[in-house]
Tab-separated table of C-alpha atoms and ligand atoms in Angstrom:
chain	number	residue	atom	x	y	z
A	819	UNK	CA	112.178	-21.058	235.209
A	820	UNK	CA	109.595	-23.481	235.943
A	821	UNK	CA	111.421	-25.144	238.850
A	822	UNK	CA	110.847	-21.419	240.753
A	823	UNK	CA	107.635	-23.662	242.071
A	824	UNK	CA	109.849	-25.971	243.558
A	825	UNK	CA	112.540	-23.631	245.055
A	826	UNK	CA	112.242	-23.910	248.855
A	827	UNK	CA	113.302	-20.338	249.525
A	828	UNK	CA	111.043	-18.798	246.856
A	829	UNK	CA	107.940	-20.665	247.901
A	830	UNK	CA	108.620	-20.250	251.994
A	831	UNK	CA	109.621	-16.497	251.487
A	832	UNK	CA	106.566	-15.950	249.436
A	833	UNK	CA	104.252	-17.830	251.920
A	834	UNK	CA	105.728	-15.973	254.859
A	835	UNK	CA	105.922	-12.477	253.587
A	836	UNK	CA	103.538	-12.328	250.471
A	837	UNK	CA	100.787	-15.036	251.457
A	838	UNK	CA	98.218	-13.244	248.931
A	839	UNK	CA	100.772	-13.141	245.934
A	840	UNK	CA	100.780	-16.256	243.666
A	841	UNK	CA	104.342	-17.830	242.964
A	842	UNK	CA	104.057	-16.527	239.522
A	843	UNK	CA	104.713	-12.871	240.531
A	844	UNK	CA	108.477	-14.031	241.379
A	845	UNK	CA	109.587	-14.067	237.738
A	846	UNK	CA	107.971	-10.520	237.273
A	847	UNK	CA	110.609	-7.934	237.859
A	848	UNK	CA	108.014	-5.227	237.909
A	849	UNK	CA	106.397	-7.057	240.907
A	850	UNK	CA	109.780	-6.812	242.697
A	851	UNK	CA	110.168	-3.292	242.008
A	852	UNK	CA	106.831	-2.387	243.202
A	853	UNK	CA	107.320	-4.636	246.389
A	854	UNK	CA	110.852	-3.568	247.122
A	855	UNK	CA	111.701	-2.371	250.639
A	856	UNK	CA	112.441	1.424	250.706
A	857	UNK	CA	111.971	1.804	254.646
A	858	UNK	CA	114.479	0.208	257.012
A	859	UNK	CA	111.754	-0.007	259.469
A	860	UNK	CA	110.070	-2.558	257.773
A	861	UNK	CA	112.817	-4.787	257.490
A	862	UNK	CA	112.187	-6.061	261.034
A	863	UNK	CA	109.310	-7.953	259.260
A	864	UNK	CA	111.593	-9.927	257.404
A	865	UNK	CA	114.848	-10.458	259.626
A	866	UNK	CA	115.830	-10.236	263.132
A	867	UNK	CA	117.935	-7.283	263.177
A	868	UNK	CA	121.245	-7.025	265.130
A	869	UNK	CA	121.787	-4.445	267.642
A	870	UNK	CA	124.257	-2.503	265.305
A	871	UNK	CA	121.397	-2.481	262.778
A	872	UNK	CA	118.823	-1.339	264.905
A	873	UNK	CA	121.073	1.388	266.274
A	874	UNK	CA	121.921	2.419	262.791
A	875	UNK	CA	118.149	3.009	261.882
A	876	UNK	CA	117.511	5.094	265.026
A	877	UNK	CA	120.052	7.514	263.683
A	878	UNK	CA	119.665	9.479	260.681
A	879	UNK	CA	121.871	11.171	258.191
A	880	UNK	CA	122.778	8.256	255.660
A	881	UNK	CA	123.958	9.994	252.656
A	882	UNK	CA	122.745	6.747	250.758
A	883	UNK	CA	119.195	5.691	250.501
A	884	UNK	CA	118.122	2.191	251.543
A	885	UNK	CA	116.510	-0.095	248.785
A	886	UNK	CA	116.270	-3.906	248.658
A	887	UNK	CA	114.291	-6.050	246.164
A	888	UNK	CA	112.260	-8.871	247.395
A	889	UNK	CA	114.384	-10.953	245.443
A	890	UNK	CA	117.590	-9.915	247.363
A	891	UNK	CA	115.806	-10.084	250.666
A	892	UNK	CA	115.007	-13.676	250.001
A	893	UNK	CA	118.617	-14.461	250.023
A	894	UNK	CA	119.202	-12.711	253.294
A	895	UNK	CA	116.205	-14.288	254.894
A	896	UNK	CA	117.412	-17.875	253.935
A	897	UNK	CA	120.362	-17.704	256.283
A	898	UNK	CA	120.695	-14.944	259.052
A	899	UNK	CA	124.349	-14.664	258.856
A	900	UNK	CA	124.962	-14.358	255.138
A	901	UNK	CA	127.914	-11.843	254.332
A	902	UNK	CA	125.751	-10.284	251.858
A	903	UNK	CA	123.578	-8.674	254.392
A	904	UNK	CA	126.424	-6.234	255.404
A	905	UNK	CA	126.402	-5.061	251.840
A	906	UNK	CA	122.840	-3.766	251.616
A	907	UNK	CA	121.652	-3.188	255.282
A	908	UNK	CA	123.213	0.062	257.009
A	909	UNK	CA	125.236	-0.373	260.330
A	910	UNK	CA	126.095	2.280	262.708
A	911	UNK	CA	129.600	2.334	261.376
A	912	UNK	CA	128.426	3.845	258.235
A	913	UNK	CA	128.082	7.219	259.905
A	914	UNK	CA	131.611	7.533	260.548
A	915	UNK	CA	133.361	9.546	258.215
A	916	UNK	CA	137.316	9.409	258.157
A	917	UNK	CA	139.487	12.289	256.848
A	918	UNK	CA	140.362	10.453	253.775
A	919	UNK	CA	137.038	9.627	252.825
A	920	UNK	CA	135.351	11.723	249.778
A	921	UNK	CA	132.051	12.001	248.403
A	922	UNK	CA	133.619	11.931	244.974
A	923	UNK	CA	136.777	9.933	245.736
A	924	UNK	CA	137.702	9.201	242.014
A	925	UNK	CA	137.201	13.068	240.981
A	926	UNK	CA	134.622	12.251	238.502
A	927	UNK	CA	133.122	15.612	238.452
A	928	UNK	CA	136.450	17.198	237.415
A	929	UNK	CA	136.468	14.692	234.458
A	930	UNK	CA	133.213	15.310	233.245
A	931	UNK	CA	132.982	17.598	230.151
A	932	UNK	CA	129.127	17.363	229.825
A	933	UNK	CA	126.529	16.256	232.155
A	934	UNK	CA	126.152	12.482	232.164
A	935	UNK	CA	129.810	11.617	230.917
A	936	UNK	CA	133.031	11.116	232.565
A	937	UNK	CA	135.919	11.135	229.975
A	938	UNK	CA	139.076	9.806	231.975
A	939	UNK	CA	140.686	7.521	229.214
A	940	UNK	CA	141.639	8.857	225.693
A	941	UNK	CA	139.630	6.223	223.734
A	942	UNK	CA	136.516	5.656	225.937
A	943	UNK	CA	133.887	7.354	228.093
A	944	UNK	CA	131.615	6.408	230.987
A	945	UNK	CA	127.863	7.275	230.556
A	946	UNK	CA	125.979	7.632	233.558
A	947	UNK	CA	122.430	6.829	232.197
A	948	UNK	CA	120.524	6.947	235.482
A	949	UNK	CA	120.611	7.530	239.101
A	950	UNK	CA	118.562	4.568	240.322
A	951	UNK	CA	119.348	0.805	241.233
A	952	UNK	CA	117.336	-2.062	241.859
A	953	UNK	CA	118.988	-2.502	245.487
A	954	UNK	CA	121.556	-0.111	246.801
A	955	UNK	CA	125.236	-1.238	247.747
A	956	UNK	CA	126.394	0.492	250.932
A	957	UNK	CA	129.828	0.768	249.680
A	958	UNK	CA	128.553	2.368	246.462
A	959	UNK	CA	131.515	4.363	244.674
A	960	UNK	CA	128.754	6.971	243.048
A	961	UNK	CA	126.933	7.149	246.458
A	962	UNK	CA	127.052	11.012	246.225
A	963	UNK	CA	124.851	10.880	243.254
A	964	UNK	CA	122.517	7.778	243.325
A	965	UNK	CA	119.069	8.645	243.924
A	966	UNK	CA	119.844	12.413	244.195
A	967	UNK	CA	118.042	13.340	240.870
A	968	UNK	CA	121.381	14.833	239.824
A	969	UNK	CA	121.802	12.492	236.898
A	970	UNK	CA	120.064	13.583	233.606
A	971	UNK	CA	117.886	10.985	232.691
A	972	UNK	CA	115.579	11.828	229.892
A	973	UNK	CA	116.202	11.250	226.109
A	974	UNK	CA	116.328	15.051	225.708
A	975	UNK	CA	118.832	15.620	228.452
A	976	UNK	CA	121.135	13.122	226.783
A	977	UNK	CA	122.014	15.254	223.910
A	978	UNK	CA	125.180	17.180	225.174
A	979	UNK	CA	126.503	13.618	225.830
A	980	UNK	CA	125.837	12.255	222.374
A	981	UNK	CA	127.263	15.450	220.604
A	982	UNK	CA	130.203	15.435	222.965
A	983	UNK	CA	130.794	11.516	221.556
A	984	UNK	CA	130.179	12.639	218.087
A	985	UNK	CA	132.405	15.510	218.278
A	986	UNK	CA	135.412	13.222	219.632
A	987	UNK	CA	136.198	10.627	216.969
A	988	UNK	CA	139.114	9.565	219.314
A	989	UNK	CA	136.390	7.873	221.423
A	990	UNK	CA	135.913	4.385	220.191
A	991	UNK	CA	134.344	2.608	223.472
A	992	UNK	CA	131.089	3.704	225.520
A	993	UNK	CA	130.449	2.032	228.670
A	994	UNK	CA	126.958	2.731	229.898
A	995	UNK	CA	126.573	2.930	233.813
A	996	UNK	CA	124.721	4.610	236.338
A	997	UNK	CA	122.798	3.978	238.777
A	998	UNK	CA	121.670	0.969	236.936
A	999	UNK	CA	120.905	1.165	233.324
A	1000	UNK	CA	118.905	-1.921	233.354
A	1001	UNK	CA	116.541	0.228	235.334
A	1002	UNK	CA	115.573	2.045	232.730
A	1003	UNK	CA	112.679	0.671	230.289
A	1004	UNK	CA	113.121	-1.540	227.340
A	1005	UNK	CA	112.285	1.494	225.079
A	1006	UNK	CA	114.761	3.681	226.801
A	1007	UNK	CA	117.617	1.173	226.708
A	1008	UNK	CA	116.770	0.774	222.936
A	1009	UNK	CA	117.027	4.327	222.177
A	1010	UNK	CA	120.284	4.762	224.144
A	1011	UNK	CA	122.003	2.103	222.511
A	1012	UNK	CA	120.672	2.852	219.270
A	1013	UNK	CA	121.642	6.502	219.667
A	1014	UNK	CA	125.194	5.449	220.664
A	1015	UNK	CA	125.498	2.802	217.754
A	1016	UNK	CA	124.587	5.534	215.329
A	1017	UNK	CA	128.067	7.352	215.910
A	1018	UNK	CA	130.413	6.147	213.430
A	1019	UNK	CA	133.628	5.911	215.275
A	1020	UNK	CA	131.998	4.108	218.061
A	1021	UNK	CA	133.535	0.443	217.911
A	1022	UNK	CA	132.517	-0.981	221.334
A	1023	UNK	CA	129.558	-0.354	223.426
A	1024	UNK	CA	129.558	-1.913	227.118
A	1025	UNK	CA	127.145	-1.748	230.234
A	1026	UNK	CA	127.920	-2.149	233.685
A	1027	UNK	CA	125.031	-3.531	235.802
A	1028	UNK	CA	124.157	-5.525	239.029
A	1029	UNK	CA	120.828	-6.324	238.132
A	1030	UNK	CA	121.593	-10.134	237.465
A	1031	UNK	CA	122.535	-10.043	241.010
A	1032	UNK	CA	119.814	-8.407	242.562
A	1033	UNK	CA	116.932	-8.527	240.168
A	1034	UNK	CA	117.689	-11.216	237.765
A	1035	UNK	CA	114.194	-11.236	236.520
A	1036	UNK	CA	114.733	-8.060	234.886
A	1037	UNK	CA	116.575	-10.170	232.151
A	1038	UNK	CA	113.800	-10.932	230.183
A	1039	UNK	CA	113.492	-12.368	226.281
A	1040	UNK	CA	112.130	-8.873	225.304
A	1041	UNK	CA	115.420	-7.129	226.609
A	1042	UNK	CA	117.815	-9.474	225.479
A	1043	UNK	CA	116.330	-9.248	222.135
A	1044	UNK	CA	117.292	-5.330	222.100
A	1045	UNK	CA	120.508	-5.939	223.586
A	1046	UNK	CA	121.933	-8.306	221.194
A	1047	UNK	CA	120.889	-6.021	218.126
A	1048	UNK	CA	123.830	-3.816	219.373
A	1049	UNK	CA	126.924	-5.994	219.030
A	1050	UNK	CA	129.704	-6.018	219.792
A	1051	UNK	CA	128.232	-5.263	223.164
A	1052	UNK	CA	129.675	-6.343	226.196
A	1053	UNK	CA	128.197	-6.524	229.846
A	1054	UNK	CA	130.150	-6.327	233.257
A	1055	UNK	CA	127.913	-7.765	235.863
A	1056	UNK	CA	128.487	-6.839	239.558
A	1057	UNK	CA	128.812	-9.734	241.646
A	1058	UNK	CA	129.948	-10.010	245.443
A	1059	UNK	CA	129.702	-13.405	247.066
A	1060	UNK	CA	129.010	-17.065	245.900
A	1061	UNK	CA	125.598	-16.739	247.758
A	1062	UNK	CA	124.272	-14.228	244.877
A	1063	UNK	CA	124.714	-17.354	242.672
A	1064	UNK	CA	121.155	-18.640	242.379
A	1065	UNK	CA	118.719	-20.455	240.087
A	1066	UNK	CA	117.522	-17.126	239.058
A	1067	UNK	CA	120.919	-15.472	238.453
A	1068	UNK	CA	122.246	-18.422	236.782
A	1069	UNK	CA	119.403	-18.258	234.438
A	1070	UNK	CA	119.768	-14.442	233.887
A	1071	UNK	CA	123.357	-14.984	232.900
A	1072	UNK	CA	122.471	-18.167	230.561
A	1073	UNK	CA	120.023	-15.889	228.841
A	1074	UNK	CA	122.620	-13.232	228.226
A	1075	UNK	CA	125.526	-15.607	227.224
A	1076	UNK	CA	123.037	-17.571	224.969
A	1077	UNK	CA	122.361	-14.144	223.007
A	1078	UNK	CA	125.876	-14.077	222.566
A	1079	UNK	CA	126.841	-11.233	224.700
A	1080	UNK	CA	130.207	-11.312	226.015
A	1081	UNK	CA	130.134	-11.380	230.018
A	1082	UNK	CA	132.728	-10.073	232.669
A	1083	UNK	CA	132.319	-9.576	236.029
A	1084	UNK	CA	133.085	-6.804	238.680
A	1085	UNK	CA	133.520	-7.537	242.250
A	1086	UNK	CA	134.544	-5.031	244.890
A	1087	UNK	CA	136.790	-6.492	247.797
A	1088	UNK	CA	134.907	-5.939	251.181
A	1089	UNK	CA	136.008	-6.808	254.693
A	1090	UNK	CA	133.653	-9.378	256.496
A	1091	UNK	CA	132.215	-10.165	252.936
A	1092	UNK	CA	134.359	-11.515	250.543
A	1093	UNK	CA	138.111	-11.011	251.797
A	1094	UNK	CA	138.866	-14.710	251.988
A	1095	UNK	CA	140.861	-16.658	249.580
A	1096	UNK	CA	138.543	-19.647	249.369
A	1097	UNK	CA	135.168	-17.571	249.313
A	1098	UNK	CA	136.712	-15.378	246.652
A	1099	UNK	CA	137.923	-18.442	244.625
A	1100	UNK	CA	134.548	-20.220	244.888
A	1101	UNK	CA	132.920	-17.239	243.571
A	1102	UNK	CA	135.129	-16.559	240.695
A	1103	UNK	CA	135.155	-20.395	239.651
A	1104	UNK	CA	131.261	-20.260	239.740
A	1105	UNK	CA	131.090	-16.891	237.449
A	1106	UNK	CA	133.411	-18.379	234.936
A	1107	UNK	CA	131.001	-21.751	234.708
A	1108	UNK	CA	128.234	-19.408	234.205
A	1109	UNK	CA	130.327	-17.966	231.069
A	1110	UNK	CA	131.072	-14.863	233.149
A	1111	UNK	CA	134.820	-13.996	232.919
A	1112	UNK	CA	136.004	-12.239	236.202
A	1113	UNK	CA	137.210	-8.800	234.834
A	1114	UNK	CA	137.988	-6.481	237.812
A	1115	UNK	CA	138.392	-7.123	241.569
A	1116	UNK	CA	138.245	-3.505	242.939
A	1117	UNK	CA	139.809	-2.175	246.321
A	1118	UNK	CA	137.057	-0.297	247.800
A	1119	UNK	CA	136.543	3.297	247.190
A	1120	UNK	CA	137.130	5.426	250.093
A	1121	UNK	CA	133.393	7.078	250.176
A	1122	UNK	CA	131.985	8.264	253.157
A	1123	UNK	CA	131.075	5.713	255.844
A	1124	UNK	CA	133.111	3.001	254.451
A	1125	UNK	CA	135.914	2.323	256.627
A	1126	UNK	CA	134.377	-0.851	257.874
A	1127	UNK	CA	134.654	-2.190	254.332
A	1128	UNK	CA	137.849	-1.480	253.335
A	1129	UNK	CA	140.413	-4.075	253.609
A	1130	UNK	CA	144.278	-3.610	253.427
A	1131	UNK	CA	145.987	-3.859	249.865
A	1132	UNK	CA	148.082	-6.669	251.142
A	1133	UNK	CA	144.784	-8.563	251.760
A	1134	UNK	CA	143.903	-8.201	248.097
A	1135	UNK	CA	147.366	-9.092	246.799
A	1136	UNK	CA	147.024	-12.333	249.092
A	1137	UNK	CA	143.774	-13.429	247.642
A	1138	UNK	CA	145.004	-12.824	244.074
A	1139	UNK	CA	148.158	-14.762	244.864
A	1140	UNK	CA	145.819	-17.674	246.480
A	1141	UNK	CA	144.206	-17.914	242.977
A	1142	UNK	CA	147.033	-17.862	240.680
A	1143	UNK	CA	148.121	-21.356	239.453
A	1144	UNK	CA	145.516	-23.091	241.583
A	1145	UNK	CA	142.772	-22.165	239.204
A	1146	UNK	CA	142.677	-21.368	235.583
A	1147	UNK	CA	143.738	-17.898	234.556
A	1148	UNK	CA	140.264	-17.197	233.067
A	1149	UNK	CA	138.977	-17.074	236.522
A	1150	UNK	CA	141.277	-14.382	238.033
A	1151	UNK	CA	140.408	-10.839	237.842
A	1152	UNK	CA	142.460	-8.033	237.535
A	1153	UNK	CA	142.839	-6.516	241.095
A	1154	UNK	CA	142.907	-2.770	240.761
A	1155	UNK	CA	142.557	0.436	242.646
A	1156	UNK	CA	140.787	3.224	240.864
A	1157	UNK	CA	143.108	5.981	241.893
A	1158	UNK	CA	141.666	8.599	244.289
A	1159	UNK	CA	141.949	11.911	242.654
A	1160	UNK	CA	141.089	10.400	239.215
A	1161	UNK	CA	144.030	8.435	238.191
A	1162	UNK	CA	141.989	5.817	236.434
A	1163	UNK	CA	142.326	2.068	237.197
A	1164	UNK	CA	145.722	0.859	238.404
A	1165	UNK	CA	146.645	-2.769	238.508
A	1166	UNK	CA	148.155	-4.269	241.373
A	1167	UNK	CA	150.056	-7.730	241.133
A	1168	UNK	CA	151.813	-9.806	243.843
A	1169	UNK	CA	155.679	-9.692	243.494
A	1170	UNK	CA	156.747	-12.580	241.525
A	1171	UNK	CA	159.689	-11.478	239.774
A	1172	UNK	CA	163.402	-10.035	240.167
A	1173	UNK	CA	164.947	-8.513	237.469
A	1174	UNK	CA	168.739	-8.655	237.692
A	1175	UNK	CA	171.261	-6.099	236.151
A	1176	UNK	CA	172.321	-8.663	233.434
A	1177	UNK	CA	168.754	-8.613	232.283
A	1178	UNK	CA	167.989	-12.421	233.562
A	1179	UNK	CA	164.904	-12.805	235.697
A	1180	UNK	CA	164.473	-14.804	238.997
A	1181	UNK	CA	160.649	-16.100	239.210
A	1182	UNK	CA	158.633	-17.231	242.053
A	1183	UNK	CA	155.725	-19.792	240.953
A	1184	UNK	CA	152.764	-20.387	242.808
A	1185	UNK	CA	154.122	-23.157	245.052
A	1186	UNK	CA	156.926	-20.632	245.967
A	1187	UNK	CA	159.514	-22.481	243.817
A	1188	UNK	CA	162.451	-20.347	242.375
A	1189	UNK	CA	163.246	-20.470	238.670
A	1190	UNK	CA	165.514	-18.606	236.435
A	1191	UNK	CA	164.652	-16.952	233.062
A	1192	UNK	CA	168.113	-16.478	231.396
A	1193	UNK	CA	169.373	-13.417	229.480
B	2633	LIG	C1	136.461	1.934	234.656
B	2633	LIG	C2	136.225	3.105	233.625
B	2633	LIG	C3	136.329	2.760	232.227
B	2633	LIG	C4	136.561	1.618	231.519
B	2633	LIG	O1	137.919	1.097	231.870
B	2633	LIG	P1	138.329	-0.265	231.169
B	2633	LIG	O2	139.606	-0.619	231.708
B	2633	LIG	O3	138.412	-0.191	229.813
B	2633	LIG	O4	137.221	-1.377	231.637
B	2633	LIG	C5	136.185	4.123	231.412
B	2633	LIG	N1	135.885	5.353	232.158
B	2633	LIG	C6	135.738	5.459	233.345
B	2633	LIG	C7	135.678	6.819	234.052
B	2633	LIG	C8	136.029	4.517	234.196
B	2633	LIG	O5	136.073	4.563	235.496
């Protein structure tokens, strides 16, 4: 990433906010972690805060800690009105808890047979490896566990989870998430993947991460070398908005894709952030050209203080309908609701068909034209 030296955003950001650091620090993920902003009060050194943000900071009672990496902050500093700002900087609305909102909306605790595992579907498990992230999303599904030190994170503490997977041969697929698994050290990631791969009936290993979008420097040659040992190994990358497609994140995706790791994306539909057909289309097309196949578009989960993020389901359907036919199907994610109460991911599709009594079907195409499929 030599051109980082010519990247105006990076050069200006470092000159202004870290004048004593050479530009070379930018490619060092550990520098980003060491210089992450934990205290919302420091934010005013970087950004002109709105009244809504300021008043939020004066109150306390956020259930989710605040954390942002210098890299991600550089995206917010670039233009003061980026929609990304709302996803990471708390506003006063976050303190409003509505009656439908729950700490654990997907009832993951109920589906957890042993610590660190959620076993909701017969053939696959979710492995919660860590409870920290490089930047905290204000709409986080697991805001009740993130940074709460409730997730067991040492090698020895993972044993019950490994044993459970070993003792349940119907499990073929382990999805590692958290927190963000890529916050762990290379050695620890290597250990976790090798322990899972040792289990004979595991066919597929997957990892969910937002690191390529919030701390792309973490995707190093050394890390990629570890990850590629465990194929078939898939990654689901969390991207929210086109503004996250930068020189750095593009390079992170390229390194992973060049290593032969199939990449999918996950995006949460967020009011005022990406709930727009053109914006969503732009992001999905950009991901695909970076060899990241859009996988899921999630309706926002009802966690405490999320009402300002949630759109109607109608909005999500409009966005999906606005993409279908206009861009390649490869770019179109599955729009799903992870059903509150633990029902799992349920797909939602715009209504394109009417099935008649004789078995024939009336179909509507993307232009609204009507077609008939005969019996
Ligand atoms: C999302 C999820 C999975 C994986 O679902 P896929 O549709 O296979 O990607 C597995 N377990 C849990 C608990 C999940 O939430």
